[in-house]
Tab-separated table of C-alpha atoms in Angstrom:
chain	number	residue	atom	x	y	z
A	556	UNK	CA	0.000	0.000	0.000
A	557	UNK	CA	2.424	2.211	0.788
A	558	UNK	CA	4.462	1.574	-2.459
A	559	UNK	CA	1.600	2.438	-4.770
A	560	UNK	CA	1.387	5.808	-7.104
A	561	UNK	CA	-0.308	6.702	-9.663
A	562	UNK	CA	0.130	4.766	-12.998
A	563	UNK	CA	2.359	6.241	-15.059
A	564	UNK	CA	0.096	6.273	-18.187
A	565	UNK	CA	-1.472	8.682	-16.493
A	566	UNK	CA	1.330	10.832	-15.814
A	567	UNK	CA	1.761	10.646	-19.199
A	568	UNK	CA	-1.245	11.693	-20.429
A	569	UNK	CA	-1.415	14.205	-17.652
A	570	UNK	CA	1.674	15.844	-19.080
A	571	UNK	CA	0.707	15.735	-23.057
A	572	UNK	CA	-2.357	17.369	-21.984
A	573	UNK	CA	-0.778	19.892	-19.921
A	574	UNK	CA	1.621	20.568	-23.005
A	575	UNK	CA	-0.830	21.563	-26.023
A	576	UNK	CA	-2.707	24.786	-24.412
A	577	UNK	CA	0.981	26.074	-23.199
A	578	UNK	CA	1.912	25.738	-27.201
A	579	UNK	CA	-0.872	27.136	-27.933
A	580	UNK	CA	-0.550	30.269	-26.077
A	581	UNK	CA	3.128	30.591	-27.128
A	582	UNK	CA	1.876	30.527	-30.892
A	583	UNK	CA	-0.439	32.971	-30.063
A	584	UNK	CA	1.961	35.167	-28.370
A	585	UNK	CA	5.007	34.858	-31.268
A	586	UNK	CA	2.799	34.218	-33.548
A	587	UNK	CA	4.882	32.104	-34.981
A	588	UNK	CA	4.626	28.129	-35.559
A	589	UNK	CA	8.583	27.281	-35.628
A	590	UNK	CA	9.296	29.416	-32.420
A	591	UNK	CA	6.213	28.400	-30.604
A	592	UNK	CA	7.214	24.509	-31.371
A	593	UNK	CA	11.078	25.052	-30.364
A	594	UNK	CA	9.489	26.254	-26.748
A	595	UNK	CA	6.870	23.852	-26.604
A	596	UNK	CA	9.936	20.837	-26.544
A	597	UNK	CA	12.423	23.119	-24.807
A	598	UNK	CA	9.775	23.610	-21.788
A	599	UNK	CA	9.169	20.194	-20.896
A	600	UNK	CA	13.092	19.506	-21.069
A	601	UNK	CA	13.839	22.323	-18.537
A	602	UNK	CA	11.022	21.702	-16.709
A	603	UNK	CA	11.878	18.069	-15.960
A	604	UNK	CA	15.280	18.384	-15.441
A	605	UNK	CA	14.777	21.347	-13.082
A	606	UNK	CA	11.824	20.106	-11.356
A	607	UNK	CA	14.458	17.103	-10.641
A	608	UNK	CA	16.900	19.281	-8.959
A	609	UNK	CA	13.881	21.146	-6.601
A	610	UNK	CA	12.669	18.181	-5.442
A	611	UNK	CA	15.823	16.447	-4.495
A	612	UNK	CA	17.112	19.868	-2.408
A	613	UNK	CA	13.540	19.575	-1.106
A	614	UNK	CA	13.383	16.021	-0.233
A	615	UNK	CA	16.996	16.070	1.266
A	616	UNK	CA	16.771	19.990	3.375
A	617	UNK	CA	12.845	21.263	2.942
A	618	UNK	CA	11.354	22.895	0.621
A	619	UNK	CA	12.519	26.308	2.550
A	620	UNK	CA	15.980	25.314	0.412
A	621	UNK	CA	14.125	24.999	-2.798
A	622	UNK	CA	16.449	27.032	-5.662
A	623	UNK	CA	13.425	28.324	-7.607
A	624	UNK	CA	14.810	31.725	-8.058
A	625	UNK	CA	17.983	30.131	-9.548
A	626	UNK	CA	16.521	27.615	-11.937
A	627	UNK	CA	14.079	30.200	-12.557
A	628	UNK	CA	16.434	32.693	-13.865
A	629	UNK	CA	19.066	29.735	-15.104
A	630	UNK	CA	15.723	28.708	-17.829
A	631	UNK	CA	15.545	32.656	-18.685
A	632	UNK	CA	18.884	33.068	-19.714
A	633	UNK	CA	19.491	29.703	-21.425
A	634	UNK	CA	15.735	30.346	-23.649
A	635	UNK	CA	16.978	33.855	-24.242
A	636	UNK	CA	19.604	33.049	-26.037
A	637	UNK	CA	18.261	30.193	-28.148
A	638	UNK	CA	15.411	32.730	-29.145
A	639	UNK	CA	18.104	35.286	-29.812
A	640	UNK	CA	19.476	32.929	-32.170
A	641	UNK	CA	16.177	32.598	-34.303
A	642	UNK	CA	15.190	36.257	-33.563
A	643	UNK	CA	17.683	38.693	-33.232
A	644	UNK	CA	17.851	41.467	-30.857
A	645	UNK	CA	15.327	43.799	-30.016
A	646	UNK	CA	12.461	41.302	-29.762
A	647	UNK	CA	10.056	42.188	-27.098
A	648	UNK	CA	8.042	39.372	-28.018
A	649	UNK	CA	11.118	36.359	-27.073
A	650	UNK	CA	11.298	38.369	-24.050
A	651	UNK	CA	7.831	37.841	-23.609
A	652	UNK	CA	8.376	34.121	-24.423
A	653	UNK	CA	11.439	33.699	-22.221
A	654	UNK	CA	9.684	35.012	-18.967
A	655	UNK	CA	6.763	32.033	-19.938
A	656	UNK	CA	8.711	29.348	-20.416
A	657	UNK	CA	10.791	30.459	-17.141
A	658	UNK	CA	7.176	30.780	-15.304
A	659	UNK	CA	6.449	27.356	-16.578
A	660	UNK	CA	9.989	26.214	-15.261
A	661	UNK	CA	9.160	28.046	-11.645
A	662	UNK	CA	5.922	26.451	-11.167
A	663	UNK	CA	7.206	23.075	-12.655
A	664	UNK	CA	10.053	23.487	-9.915
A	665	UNK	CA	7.771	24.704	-6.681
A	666	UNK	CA	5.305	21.847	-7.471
A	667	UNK	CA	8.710	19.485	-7.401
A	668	UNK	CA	9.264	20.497	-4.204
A	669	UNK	CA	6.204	20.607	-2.139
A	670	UNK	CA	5.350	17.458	-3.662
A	671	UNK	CA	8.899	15.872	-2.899
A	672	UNK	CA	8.316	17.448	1.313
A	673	UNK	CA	4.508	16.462	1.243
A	674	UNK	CA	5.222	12.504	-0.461
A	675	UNK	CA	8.388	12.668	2.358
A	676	UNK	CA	6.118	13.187	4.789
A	677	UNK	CA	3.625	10.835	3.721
A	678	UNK	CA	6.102	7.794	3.849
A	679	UNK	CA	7.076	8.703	7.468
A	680	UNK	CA	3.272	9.028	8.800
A	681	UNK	CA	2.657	5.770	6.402
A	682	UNK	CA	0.317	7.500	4.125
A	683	UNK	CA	-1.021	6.220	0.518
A	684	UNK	CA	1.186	7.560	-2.450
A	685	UNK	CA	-1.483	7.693	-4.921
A	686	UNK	CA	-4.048	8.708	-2.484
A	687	UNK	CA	-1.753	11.885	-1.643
A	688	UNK	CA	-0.701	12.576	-5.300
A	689	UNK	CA	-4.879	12.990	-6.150
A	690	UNK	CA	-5.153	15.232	-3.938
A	691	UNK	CA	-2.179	17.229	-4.825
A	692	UNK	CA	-3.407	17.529	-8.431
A	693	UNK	CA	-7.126	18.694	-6.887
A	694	UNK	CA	-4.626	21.309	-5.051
A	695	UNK	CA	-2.902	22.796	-8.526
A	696	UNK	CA	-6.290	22.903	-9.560
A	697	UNK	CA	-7.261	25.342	-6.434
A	698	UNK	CA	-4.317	27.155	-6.558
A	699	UNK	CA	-5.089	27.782	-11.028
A	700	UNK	CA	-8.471	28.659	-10.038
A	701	UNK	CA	-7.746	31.512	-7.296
A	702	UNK	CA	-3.825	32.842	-7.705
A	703	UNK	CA	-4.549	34.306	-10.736
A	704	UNK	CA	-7.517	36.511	-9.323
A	705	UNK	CA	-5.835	37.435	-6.087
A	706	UNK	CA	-2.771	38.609	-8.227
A	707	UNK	CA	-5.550	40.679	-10.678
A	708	UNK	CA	-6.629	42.460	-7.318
A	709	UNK	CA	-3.452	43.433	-5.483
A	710	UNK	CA	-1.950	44.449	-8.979
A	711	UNK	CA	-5.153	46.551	-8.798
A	712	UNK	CA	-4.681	48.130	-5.949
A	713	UNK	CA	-0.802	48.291	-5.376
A	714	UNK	CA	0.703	48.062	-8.595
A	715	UNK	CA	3.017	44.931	-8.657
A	716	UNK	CA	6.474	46.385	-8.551
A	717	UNK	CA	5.958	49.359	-6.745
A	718	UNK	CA	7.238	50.112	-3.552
A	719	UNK	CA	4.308	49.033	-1.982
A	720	UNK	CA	4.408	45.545	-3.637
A	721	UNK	CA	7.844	44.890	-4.062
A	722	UNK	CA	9.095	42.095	-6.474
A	723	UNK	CA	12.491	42.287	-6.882
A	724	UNK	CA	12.654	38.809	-8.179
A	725	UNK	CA	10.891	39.619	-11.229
A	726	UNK	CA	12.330	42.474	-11.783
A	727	UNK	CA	15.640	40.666	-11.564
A	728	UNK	CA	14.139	37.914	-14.144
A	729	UNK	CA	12.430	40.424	-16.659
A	730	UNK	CA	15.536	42.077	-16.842
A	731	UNK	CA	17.788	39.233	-17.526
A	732	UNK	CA	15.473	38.505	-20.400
A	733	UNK	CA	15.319	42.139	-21.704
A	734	UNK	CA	18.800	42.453	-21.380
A	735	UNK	CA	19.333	39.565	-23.482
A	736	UNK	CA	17.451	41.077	-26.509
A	737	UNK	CA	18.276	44.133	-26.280
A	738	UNK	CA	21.941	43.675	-26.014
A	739	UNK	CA	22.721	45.960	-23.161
A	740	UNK	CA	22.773	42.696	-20.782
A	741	UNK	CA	26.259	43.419	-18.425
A	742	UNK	CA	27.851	40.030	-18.565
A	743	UNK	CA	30.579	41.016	-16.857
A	744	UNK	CA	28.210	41.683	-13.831
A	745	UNK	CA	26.600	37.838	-14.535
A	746	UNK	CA	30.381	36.715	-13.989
A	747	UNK	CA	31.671	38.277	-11.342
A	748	UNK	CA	28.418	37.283	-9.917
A	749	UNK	CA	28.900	33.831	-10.593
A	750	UNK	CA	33.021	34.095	-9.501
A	751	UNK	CA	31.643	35.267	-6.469
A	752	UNK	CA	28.849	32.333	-5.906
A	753	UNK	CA	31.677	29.703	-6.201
A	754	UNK	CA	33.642	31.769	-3.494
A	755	UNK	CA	30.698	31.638	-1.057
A	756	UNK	CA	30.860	28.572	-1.792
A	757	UNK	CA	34.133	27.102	-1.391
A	758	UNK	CA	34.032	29.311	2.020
A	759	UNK	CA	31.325	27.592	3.098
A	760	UNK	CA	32.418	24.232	2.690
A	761	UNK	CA	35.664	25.481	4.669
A	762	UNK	CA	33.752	26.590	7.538
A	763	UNK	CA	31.798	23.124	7.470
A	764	UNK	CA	34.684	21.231	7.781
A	765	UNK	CA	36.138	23.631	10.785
A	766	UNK	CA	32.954	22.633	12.258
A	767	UNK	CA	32.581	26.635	12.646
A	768	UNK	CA	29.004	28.009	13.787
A	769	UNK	CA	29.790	31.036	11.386
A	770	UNK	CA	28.790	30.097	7.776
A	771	UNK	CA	28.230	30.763	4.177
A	772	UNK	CA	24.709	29.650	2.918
A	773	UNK	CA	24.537	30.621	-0.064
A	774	UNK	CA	20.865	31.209	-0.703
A	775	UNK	CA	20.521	33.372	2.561
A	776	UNK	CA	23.527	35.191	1.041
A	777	UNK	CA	21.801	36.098	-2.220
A	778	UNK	CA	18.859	36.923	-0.261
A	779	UNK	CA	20.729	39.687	1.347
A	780	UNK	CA	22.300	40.702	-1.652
A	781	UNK	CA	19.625	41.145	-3.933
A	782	UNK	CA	16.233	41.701	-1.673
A	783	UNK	CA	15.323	45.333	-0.497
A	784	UNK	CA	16.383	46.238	2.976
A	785	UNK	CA	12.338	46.826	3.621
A	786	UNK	CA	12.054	42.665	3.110
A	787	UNK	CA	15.605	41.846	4.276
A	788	UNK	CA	15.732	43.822	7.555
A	789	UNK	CA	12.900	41.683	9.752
A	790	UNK	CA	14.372	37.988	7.875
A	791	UNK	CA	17.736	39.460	9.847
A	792	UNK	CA	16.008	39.874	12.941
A	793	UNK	CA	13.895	36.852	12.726
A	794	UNK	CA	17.331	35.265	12.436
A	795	UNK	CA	19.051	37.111	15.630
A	796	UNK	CA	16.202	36.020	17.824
A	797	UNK	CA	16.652	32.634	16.672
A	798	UNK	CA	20.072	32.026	17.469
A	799	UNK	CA	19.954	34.445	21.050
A	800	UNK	CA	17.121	32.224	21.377
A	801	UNK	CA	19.096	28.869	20.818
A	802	UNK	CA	22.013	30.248	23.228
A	803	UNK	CA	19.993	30.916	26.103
A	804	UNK	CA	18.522	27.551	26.017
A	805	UNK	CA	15.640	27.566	24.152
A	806	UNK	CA	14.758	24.154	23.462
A	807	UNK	CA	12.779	22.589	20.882
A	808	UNK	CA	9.687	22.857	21.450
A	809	UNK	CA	10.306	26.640	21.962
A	810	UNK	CA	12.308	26.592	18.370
A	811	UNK	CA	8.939	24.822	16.849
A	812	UNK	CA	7.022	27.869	18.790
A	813	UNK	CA	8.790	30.539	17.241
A	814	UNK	CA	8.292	29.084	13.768
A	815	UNK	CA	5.198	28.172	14.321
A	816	UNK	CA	4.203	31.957	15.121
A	817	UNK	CA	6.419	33.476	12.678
A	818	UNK	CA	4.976	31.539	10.182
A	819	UNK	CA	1.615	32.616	11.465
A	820	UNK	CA	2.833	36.504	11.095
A	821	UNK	CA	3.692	35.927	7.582
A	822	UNK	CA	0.642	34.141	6.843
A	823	UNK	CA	-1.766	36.658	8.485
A	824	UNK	CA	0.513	39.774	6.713
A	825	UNK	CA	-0.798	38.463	3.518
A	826	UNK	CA	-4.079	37.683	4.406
A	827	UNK	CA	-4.426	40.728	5.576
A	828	UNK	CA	-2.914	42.881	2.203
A	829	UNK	CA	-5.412	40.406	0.488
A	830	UNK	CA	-8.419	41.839	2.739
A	831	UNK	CA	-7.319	45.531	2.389
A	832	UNK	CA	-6.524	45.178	-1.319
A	833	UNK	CA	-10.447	44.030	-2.168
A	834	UNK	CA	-12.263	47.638	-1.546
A	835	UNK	CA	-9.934	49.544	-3.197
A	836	UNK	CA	-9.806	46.777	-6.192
A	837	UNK	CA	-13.713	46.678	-6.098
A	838	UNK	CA	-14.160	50.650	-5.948
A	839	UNK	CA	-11.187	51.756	-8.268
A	840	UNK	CA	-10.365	54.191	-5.583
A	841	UNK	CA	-6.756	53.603	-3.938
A	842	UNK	CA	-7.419	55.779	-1.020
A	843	UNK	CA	-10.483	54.475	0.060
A	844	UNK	CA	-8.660	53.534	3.293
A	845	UNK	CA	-7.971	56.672	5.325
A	846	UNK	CA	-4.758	57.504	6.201
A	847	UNK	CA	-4.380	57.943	10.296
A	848	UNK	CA	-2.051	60.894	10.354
A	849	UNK	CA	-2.887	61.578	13.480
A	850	UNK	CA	-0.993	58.860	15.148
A	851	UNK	CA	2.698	58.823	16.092
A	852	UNK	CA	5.100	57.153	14.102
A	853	UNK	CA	6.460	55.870	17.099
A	854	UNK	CA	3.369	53.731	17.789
A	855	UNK	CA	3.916	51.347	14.780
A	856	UNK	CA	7.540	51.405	16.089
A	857	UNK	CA	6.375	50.192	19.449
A	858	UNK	CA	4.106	47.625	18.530
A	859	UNK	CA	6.763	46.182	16.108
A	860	UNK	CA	9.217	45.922	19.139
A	861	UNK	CA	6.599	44.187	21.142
A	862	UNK	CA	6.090	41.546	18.805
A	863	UNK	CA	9.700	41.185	18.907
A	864	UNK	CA	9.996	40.603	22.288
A	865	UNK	CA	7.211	38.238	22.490
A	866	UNK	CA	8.731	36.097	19.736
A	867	UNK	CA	11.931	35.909	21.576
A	868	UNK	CA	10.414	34.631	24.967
A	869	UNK	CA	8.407	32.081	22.853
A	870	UNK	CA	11.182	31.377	21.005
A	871	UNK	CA	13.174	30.822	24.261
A	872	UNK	CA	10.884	28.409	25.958
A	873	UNK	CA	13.269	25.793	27.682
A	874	UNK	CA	10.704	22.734	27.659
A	875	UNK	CA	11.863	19.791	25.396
């Protein structure tokens, strides 16, 4: 029983399916039958073989170590170029295309993962394979159904890329691909960036072997490198309470505390931009919310260093 998936006809099938309205919309977006048929194979490819790679980071670390960014951006540059073979510079529509076929690549690679963690979990609890793999398919279908509304409305009312919905990774990914085409790419930027990946690295693996407590990870390095201070600043002192936590004893049930409640901030800040994003995306007006000048800055500033402090004596709970 606990062996059991689905067949893989159906996998199969699943995929071919999946395949022919993807080609379809790239035809419709190059309008051409020879590009849109040189994506349609070159998606699957990178989305197998990158999928691969999520899942096994996933399955050996969690999916919090999932590299979508990087295979993300890795399938923009590499489609880029092929389509700047065939199309020549200047093309905003293989932009266009590259950005798809890297979205394809990105979902394709977060699926991977959660998958991998949820079917990991699974076999320790002694759960049904198949049974969990239906029900992860019913969840893609969800997620279809809603993501792309919820992103309509806070595009609506924030403007996706502004500074009050920051997305610096697709900014980062739209320009990679507009760079590309437009031939103003720096590529001596892409390779001291990568010179100074395999550094990290190599310094890394140095501290491992020292046994130091002081290392290199490289994803939380690029976080910090390429996130806005806004996003980056509270990650940092997430982190610090963590490990002042951890020295003073916390144990671990207070370590599964303090997730547990960060993860609940996180979850309730979105909810919450969700909830405040649906009058002013239902009345067209963006400052149908008024603005409280009237209270101190320093209250915010208060109430953020409250939460703080209750975090860290959760986090620092000594009970094992």
């Amino acid at each position: 029983r606990t062996e059991r998936d689905i067949p893989i006809q159906w996998v199969i099938w699943g995929a071919v399916f999946s395949i022919i309205p993807i080609a379809m919309l790239y035809f419709k977006i190059l309008d051409n039958t020879e590009f849109a048929l040189t994506l349609a194979v070159l998606m699957p490819i990178l989305g197998f073989l990158f999928s691969a790679v999520a899942a096994y980071m996933a399955g050996l670390v969690g999916s919090s170590n999932n590299p979508i960014s990087g295979v993300t951006i890795a399938t923009i540059l590499l489609t880029s170029l092929i389509l700047l073979l065939e199309m020549g510079t200047g093309s905003k529509e293989g932009a266009a295309a590259a950005i798809l076929v890297g979205a394809v690549v990105c979902i394709a690679a977060a699926i991977g993962g959660d998958n991998m963690q949820d079917l990991k979990t699974g076999n320790l609890v002694g759960a049904t394979p198949w049974q969990q793999q239906i029900m992860q398919i019913v969840g893609v279908l969800a997620g279809a159904a809603v993501i792309g509304w919820t992103l309509n409305v806070l595009h609506t009312a924030y403007t996706i890329g502004s500074p009050k919905l920051a997305a610096p990774q697709a900014l980062l990914m739209s320009s990679v691909a507009e760079g590309v085409f437009n031939g103003n790419l720096p590529w001596d930027m892409v390779v001291y960036g990568a010179v100074l990946g395999i550094a990290i690295i190599i310094l890394d693996t140095i501290q491992e072997k020292r046994g130091a407590e002081f290392r290199f990870p490289i994803l939380a390095v690029a976080v910090g490198i390429y996130l806005p201070v806004s996003l980056s600043t509270p990650i940092f002192i997430g982190g610090m309470l963590a490990h002042l936590a951890k020295k003073m004893g916390a144990g671990p049930r207070g370590e599964k505390a303090g997730l547990l409640m960060a993860s609940g901030l996180i979850t309730g800040e979105a909810l919450m931009g969700i909830m405040v994003a649906i009058p002013i995306f239902m009345t067209g007006d963006k400052d149908v919310w008024p603005l409280l000048d009237w209270v101190p800055t320093g209250v915010g500033e208060l109430i953020f260093a409250g939460v703080i402090v209750w975090l860290f004596f959760q986090a620092k709970r000594k009970t094992t």
